[in-house]
mmCIF file with all atom_site columns, C-alpha atoms in Angstrom:
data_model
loop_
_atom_site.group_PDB
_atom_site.id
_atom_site.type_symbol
_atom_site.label_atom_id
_atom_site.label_alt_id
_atom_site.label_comp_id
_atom_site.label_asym_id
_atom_site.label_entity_id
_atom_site.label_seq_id
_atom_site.pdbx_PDB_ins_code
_atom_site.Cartn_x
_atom_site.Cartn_y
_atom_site.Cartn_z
_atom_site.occupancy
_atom_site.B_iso_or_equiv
_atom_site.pdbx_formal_charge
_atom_site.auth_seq_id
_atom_site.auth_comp_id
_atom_site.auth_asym_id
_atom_site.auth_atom_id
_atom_site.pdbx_PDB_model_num
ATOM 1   C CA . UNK A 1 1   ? 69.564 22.450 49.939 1.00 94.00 ? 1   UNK A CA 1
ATOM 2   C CA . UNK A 1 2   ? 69.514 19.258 47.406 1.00 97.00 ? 2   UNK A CA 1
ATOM 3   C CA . UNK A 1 3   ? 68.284 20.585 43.616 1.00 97.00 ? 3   UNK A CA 1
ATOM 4   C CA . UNK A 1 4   ? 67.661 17.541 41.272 1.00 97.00 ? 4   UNK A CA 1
ATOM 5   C CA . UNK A 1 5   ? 67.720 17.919 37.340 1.00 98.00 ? 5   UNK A CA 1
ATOM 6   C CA . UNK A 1 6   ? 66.692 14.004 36.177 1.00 94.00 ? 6   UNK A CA 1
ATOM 7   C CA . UNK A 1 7   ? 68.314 11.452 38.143 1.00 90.00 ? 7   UNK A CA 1
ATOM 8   C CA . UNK A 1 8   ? 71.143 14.098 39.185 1.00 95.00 ? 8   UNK A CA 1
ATOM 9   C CA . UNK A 1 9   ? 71.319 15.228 42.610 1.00 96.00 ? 9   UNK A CA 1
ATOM 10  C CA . UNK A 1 10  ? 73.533 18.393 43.442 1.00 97.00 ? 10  UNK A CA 1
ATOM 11  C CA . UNK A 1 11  ? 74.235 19.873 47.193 1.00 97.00 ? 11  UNK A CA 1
ATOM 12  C CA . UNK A 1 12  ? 73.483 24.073 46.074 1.00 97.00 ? 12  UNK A CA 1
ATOM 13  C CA . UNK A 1 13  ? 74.544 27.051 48.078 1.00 95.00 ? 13  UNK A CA 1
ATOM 14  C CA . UNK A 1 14  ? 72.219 29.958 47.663 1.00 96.00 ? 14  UNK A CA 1
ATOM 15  C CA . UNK A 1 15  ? 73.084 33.174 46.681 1.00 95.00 ? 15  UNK A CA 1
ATOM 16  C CA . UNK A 1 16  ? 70.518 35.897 46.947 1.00 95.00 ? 16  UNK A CA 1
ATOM 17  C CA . UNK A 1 17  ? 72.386 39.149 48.018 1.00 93.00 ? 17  UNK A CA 1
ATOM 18  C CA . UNK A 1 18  ? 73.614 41.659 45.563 1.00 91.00 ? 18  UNK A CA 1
ATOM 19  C CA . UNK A 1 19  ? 77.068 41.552 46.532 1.00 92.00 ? 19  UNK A CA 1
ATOM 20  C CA . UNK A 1 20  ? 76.742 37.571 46.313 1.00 91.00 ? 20  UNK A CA 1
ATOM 21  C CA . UNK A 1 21  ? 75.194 37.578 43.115 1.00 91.00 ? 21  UNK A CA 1
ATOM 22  C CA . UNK A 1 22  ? 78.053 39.536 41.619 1.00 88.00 ? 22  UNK A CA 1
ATOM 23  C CA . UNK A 1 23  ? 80.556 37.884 43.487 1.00 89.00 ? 23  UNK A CA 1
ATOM 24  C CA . UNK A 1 24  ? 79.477 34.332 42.559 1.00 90.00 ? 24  UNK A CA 1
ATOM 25  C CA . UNK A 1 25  ? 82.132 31.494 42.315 1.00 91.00 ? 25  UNK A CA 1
ATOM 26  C CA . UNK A 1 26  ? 85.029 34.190 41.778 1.00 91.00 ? 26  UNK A CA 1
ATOM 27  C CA . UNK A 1 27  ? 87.785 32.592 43.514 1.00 89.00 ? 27  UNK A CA 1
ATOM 28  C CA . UNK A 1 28  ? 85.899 29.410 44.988 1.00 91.00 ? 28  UNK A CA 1
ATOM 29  C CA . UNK A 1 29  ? 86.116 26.181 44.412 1.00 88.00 ? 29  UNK A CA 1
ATOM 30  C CA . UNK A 1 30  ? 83.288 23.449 45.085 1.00 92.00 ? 30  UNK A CA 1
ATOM 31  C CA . UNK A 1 31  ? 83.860 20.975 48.043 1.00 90.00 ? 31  UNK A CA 1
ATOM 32  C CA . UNK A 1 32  ? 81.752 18.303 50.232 1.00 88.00 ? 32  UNK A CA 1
ATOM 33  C CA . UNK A 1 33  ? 79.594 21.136 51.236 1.00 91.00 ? 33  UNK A CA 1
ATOM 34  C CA . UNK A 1 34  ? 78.639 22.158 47.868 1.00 95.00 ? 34  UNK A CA 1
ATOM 35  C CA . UNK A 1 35  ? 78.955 21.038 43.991 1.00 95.00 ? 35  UNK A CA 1
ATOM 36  C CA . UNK A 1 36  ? 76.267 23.843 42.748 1.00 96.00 ? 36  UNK A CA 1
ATOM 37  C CA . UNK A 1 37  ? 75.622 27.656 43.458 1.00 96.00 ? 37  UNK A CA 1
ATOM 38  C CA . UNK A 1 38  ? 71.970 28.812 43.288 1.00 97.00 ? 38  UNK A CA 1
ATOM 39  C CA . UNK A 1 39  ? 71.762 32.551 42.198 1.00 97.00 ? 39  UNK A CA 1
ATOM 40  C CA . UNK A 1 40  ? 68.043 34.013 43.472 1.00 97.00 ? 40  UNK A CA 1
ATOM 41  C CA . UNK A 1 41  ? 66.969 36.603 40.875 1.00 95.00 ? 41  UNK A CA 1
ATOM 42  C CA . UNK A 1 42  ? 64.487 38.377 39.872 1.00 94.00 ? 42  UNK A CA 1
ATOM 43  C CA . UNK A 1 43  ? 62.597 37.591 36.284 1.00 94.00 ? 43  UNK A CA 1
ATOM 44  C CA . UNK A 1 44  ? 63.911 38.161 33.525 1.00 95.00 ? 44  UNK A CA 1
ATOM 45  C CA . UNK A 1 45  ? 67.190 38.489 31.063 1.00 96.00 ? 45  UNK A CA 1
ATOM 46  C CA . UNK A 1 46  ? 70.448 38.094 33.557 1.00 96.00 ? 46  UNK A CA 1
ATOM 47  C CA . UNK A 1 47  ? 73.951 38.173 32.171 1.00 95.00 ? 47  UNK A CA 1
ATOM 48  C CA . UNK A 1 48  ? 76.855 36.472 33.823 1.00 95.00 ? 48  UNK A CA 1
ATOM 49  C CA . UNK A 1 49  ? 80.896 36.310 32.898 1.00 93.00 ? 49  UNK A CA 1
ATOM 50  C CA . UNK A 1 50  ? 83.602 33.747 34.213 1.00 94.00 ? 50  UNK A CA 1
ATOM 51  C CA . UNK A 1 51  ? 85.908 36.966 35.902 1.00 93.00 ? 51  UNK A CA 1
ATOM 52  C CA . UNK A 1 52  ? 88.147 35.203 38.847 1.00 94.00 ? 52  UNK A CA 1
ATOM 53  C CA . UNK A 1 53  ? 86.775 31.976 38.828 1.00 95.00 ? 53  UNK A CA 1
ATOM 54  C CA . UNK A 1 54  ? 89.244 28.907 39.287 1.00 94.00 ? 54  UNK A CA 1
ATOM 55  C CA . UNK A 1 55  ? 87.167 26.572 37.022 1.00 95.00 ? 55  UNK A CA 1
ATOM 56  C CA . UNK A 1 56  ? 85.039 26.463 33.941 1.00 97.00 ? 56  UNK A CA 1
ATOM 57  C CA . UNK A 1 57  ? 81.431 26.318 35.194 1.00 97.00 ? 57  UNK A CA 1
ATOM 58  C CA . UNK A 1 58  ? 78.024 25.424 32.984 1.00 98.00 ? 58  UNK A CA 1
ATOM 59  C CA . UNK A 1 59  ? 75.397 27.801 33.548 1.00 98.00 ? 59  UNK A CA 1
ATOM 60  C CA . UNK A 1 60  ? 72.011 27.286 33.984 1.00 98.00 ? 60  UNK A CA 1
ATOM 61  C CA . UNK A 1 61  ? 68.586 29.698 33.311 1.00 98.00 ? 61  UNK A CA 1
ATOM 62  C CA . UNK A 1 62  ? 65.589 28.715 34.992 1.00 98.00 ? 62  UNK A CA 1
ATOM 63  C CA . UNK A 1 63  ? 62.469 30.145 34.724 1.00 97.00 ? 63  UNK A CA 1
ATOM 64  C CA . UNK A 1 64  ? 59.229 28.463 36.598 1.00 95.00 ? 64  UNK A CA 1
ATOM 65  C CA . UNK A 1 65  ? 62.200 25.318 37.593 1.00 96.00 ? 65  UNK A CA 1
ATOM 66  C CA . UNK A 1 66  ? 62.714 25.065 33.704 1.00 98.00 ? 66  UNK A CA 1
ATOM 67  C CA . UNK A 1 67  ? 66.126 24.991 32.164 1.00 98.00 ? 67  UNK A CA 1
ATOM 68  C CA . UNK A 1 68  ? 65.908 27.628 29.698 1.00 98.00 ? 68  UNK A CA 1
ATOM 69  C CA . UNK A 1 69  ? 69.221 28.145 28.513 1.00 98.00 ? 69  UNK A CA 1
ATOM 70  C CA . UNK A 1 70  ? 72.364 26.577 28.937 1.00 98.00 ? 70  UNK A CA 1
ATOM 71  C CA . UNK A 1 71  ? 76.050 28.042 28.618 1.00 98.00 ? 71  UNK A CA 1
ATOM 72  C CA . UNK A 1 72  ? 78.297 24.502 28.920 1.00 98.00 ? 72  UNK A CA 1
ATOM 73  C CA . UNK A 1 73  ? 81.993 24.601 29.847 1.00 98.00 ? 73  UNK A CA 1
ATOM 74  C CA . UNK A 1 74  ? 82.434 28.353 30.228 1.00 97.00 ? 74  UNK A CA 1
ATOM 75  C CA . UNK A 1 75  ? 85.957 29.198 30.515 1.00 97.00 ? 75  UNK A CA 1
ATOM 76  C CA . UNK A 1 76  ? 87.667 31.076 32.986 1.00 95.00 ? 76  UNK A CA 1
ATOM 77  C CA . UNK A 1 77  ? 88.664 34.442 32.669 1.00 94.00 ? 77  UNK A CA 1
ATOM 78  C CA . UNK A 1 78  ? 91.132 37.304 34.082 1.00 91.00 ? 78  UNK A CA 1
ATOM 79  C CA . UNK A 1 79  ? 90.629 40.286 32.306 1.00 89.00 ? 79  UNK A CA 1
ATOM 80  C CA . UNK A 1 80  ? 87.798 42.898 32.452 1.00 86.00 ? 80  UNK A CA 1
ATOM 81  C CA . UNK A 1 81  ? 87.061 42.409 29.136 1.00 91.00 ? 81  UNK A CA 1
ATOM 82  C CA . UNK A 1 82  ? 85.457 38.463 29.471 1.00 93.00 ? 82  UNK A CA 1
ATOM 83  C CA . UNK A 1 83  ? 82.742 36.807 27.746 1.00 95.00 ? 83  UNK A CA 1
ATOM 84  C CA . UNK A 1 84  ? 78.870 37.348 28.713 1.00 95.00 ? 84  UNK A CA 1
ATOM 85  C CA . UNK A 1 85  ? 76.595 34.551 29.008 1.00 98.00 ? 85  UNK A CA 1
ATOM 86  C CA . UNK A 1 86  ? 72.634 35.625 28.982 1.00 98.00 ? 86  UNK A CA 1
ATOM 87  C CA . UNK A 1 87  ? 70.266 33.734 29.682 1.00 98.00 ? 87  UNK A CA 1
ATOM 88  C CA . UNK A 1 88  ? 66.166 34.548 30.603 1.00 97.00 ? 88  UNK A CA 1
ATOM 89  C CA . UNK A 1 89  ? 65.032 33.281 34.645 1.00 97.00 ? 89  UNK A CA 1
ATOM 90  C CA . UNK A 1 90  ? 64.246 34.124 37.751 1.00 97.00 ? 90  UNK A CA 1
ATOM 91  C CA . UNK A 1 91  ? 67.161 31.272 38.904 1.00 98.00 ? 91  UNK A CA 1
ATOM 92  C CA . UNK A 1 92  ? 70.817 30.995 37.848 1.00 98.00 ? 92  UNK A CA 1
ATOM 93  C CA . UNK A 1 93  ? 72.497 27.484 38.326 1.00 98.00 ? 93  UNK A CA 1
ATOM 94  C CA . UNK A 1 94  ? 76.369 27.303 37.939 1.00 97.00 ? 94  UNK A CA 1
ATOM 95  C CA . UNK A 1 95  ? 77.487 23.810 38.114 1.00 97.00 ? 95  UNK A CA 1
ATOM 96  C CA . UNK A 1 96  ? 81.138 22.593 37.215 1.00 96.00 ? 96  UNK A CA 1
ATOM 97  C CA . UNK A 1 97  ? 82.456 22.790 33.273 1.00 97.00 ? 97  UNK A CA 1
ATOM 98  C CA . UNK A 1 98  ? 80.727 19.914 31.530 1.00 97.00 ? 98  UNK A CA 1
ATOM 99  C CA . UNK A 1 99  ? 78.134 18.686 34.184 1.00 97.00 ? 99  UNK A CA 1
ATOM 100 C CA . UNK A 1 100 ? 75.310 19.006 31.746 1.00 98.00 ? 100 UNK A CA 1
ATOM 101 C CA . UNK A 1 101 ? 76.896 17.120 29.175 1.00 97.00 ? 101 UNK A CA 1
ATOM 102 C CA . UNK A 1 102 ? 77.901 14.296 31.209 1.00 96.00 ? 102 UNK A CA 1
ATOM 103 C CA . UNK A 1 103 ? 74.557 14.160 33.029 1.00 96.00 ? 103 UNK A CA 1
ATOM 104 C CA . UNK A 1 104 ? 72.577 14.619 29.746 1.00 97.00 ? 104 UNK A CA 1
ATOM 105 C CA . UNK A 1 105 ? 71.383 17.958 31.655 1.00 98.00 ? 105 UNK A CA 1
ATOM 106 C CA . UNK A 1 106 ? 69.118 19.602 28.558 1.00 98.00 ? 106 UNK A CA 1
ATOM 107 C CA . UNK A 1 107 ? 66.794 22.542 27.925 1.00 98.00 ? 107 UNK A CA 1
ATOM 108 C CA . UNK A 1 108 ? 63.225 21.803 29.115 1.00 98.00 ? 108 UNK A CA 1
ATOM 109 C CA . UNK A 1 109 ? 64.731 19.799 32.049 1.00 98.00 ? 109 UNK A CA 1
ATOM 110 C CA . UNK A 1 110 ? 62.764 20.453 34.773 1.00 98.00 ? 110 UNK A CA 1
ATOM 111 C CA . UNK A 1 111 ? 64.128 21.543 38.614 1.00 97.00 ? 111 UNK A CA 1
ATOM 112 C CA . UNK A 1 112 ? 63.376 19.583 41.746 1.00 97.00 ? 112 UNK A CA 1
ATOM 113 C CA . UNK A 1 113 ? 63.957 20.729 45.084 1.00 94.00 ? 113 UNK A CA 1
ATOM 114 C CA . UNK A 1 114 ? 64.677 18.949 48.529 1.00 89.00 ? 114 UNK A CA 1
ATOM 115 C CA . UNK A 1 115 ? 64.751 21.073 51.569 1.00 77.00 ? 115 UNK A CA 1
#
């Protein structure tokens, strides 16, 4: 699926399972088949950490395909004691560390999708 923020256009992978959800990008990298992962939650306040992941990500809240928070550059992490990043949404966008900032990706952006 193609999800456009502006003029940006980003190949996602959906995640929508449980064991997906908490998985996330732990231990993945993006490639030609996707540069986004689109987390399908339910409404309301979601928190998400940075454990096994390879890269720093941004993450993205969206609530009625409104940005509603954003978390830019997140680090890394190893340990089971890592950072929390809430955010309020029914969608969860993690793009790679400092997308937003070089796309001028802000809050109040709206979501586009392409099926």
């Amino acid at each position: 699926m193609i999800l456009s923020i502006n003029s940006q256009k980003f190949k996602v992978r959906i995640v929508s399972s449980p064991k997906d959800i908490k998985n996330g990008m732990m231990k993945k990298k993006f490639n030609d088949e996707f540069n986004g992962m689109l987390f399908l939650m339910s409404d309301g306040t979601h928190s998400f950490w940075m454990k096994n992941c390879i890269i720093p990500l941004d993450i993205i809240y969206i609530k009625d395909n409104k940005i509603t928070k954003i978390h830019n550059n997140c680090p890394p992490c190893e340990t089971d004691d890592c950072d929390n990043y809430p955010g309020t949404g029914n969608l969860v966008l993690e793009l790679r560390g400092g997308t937003c900032k070089d796309s001028d990706i802000s809050v109040g952006d709206s979501i586009k999708f392409e099926w």
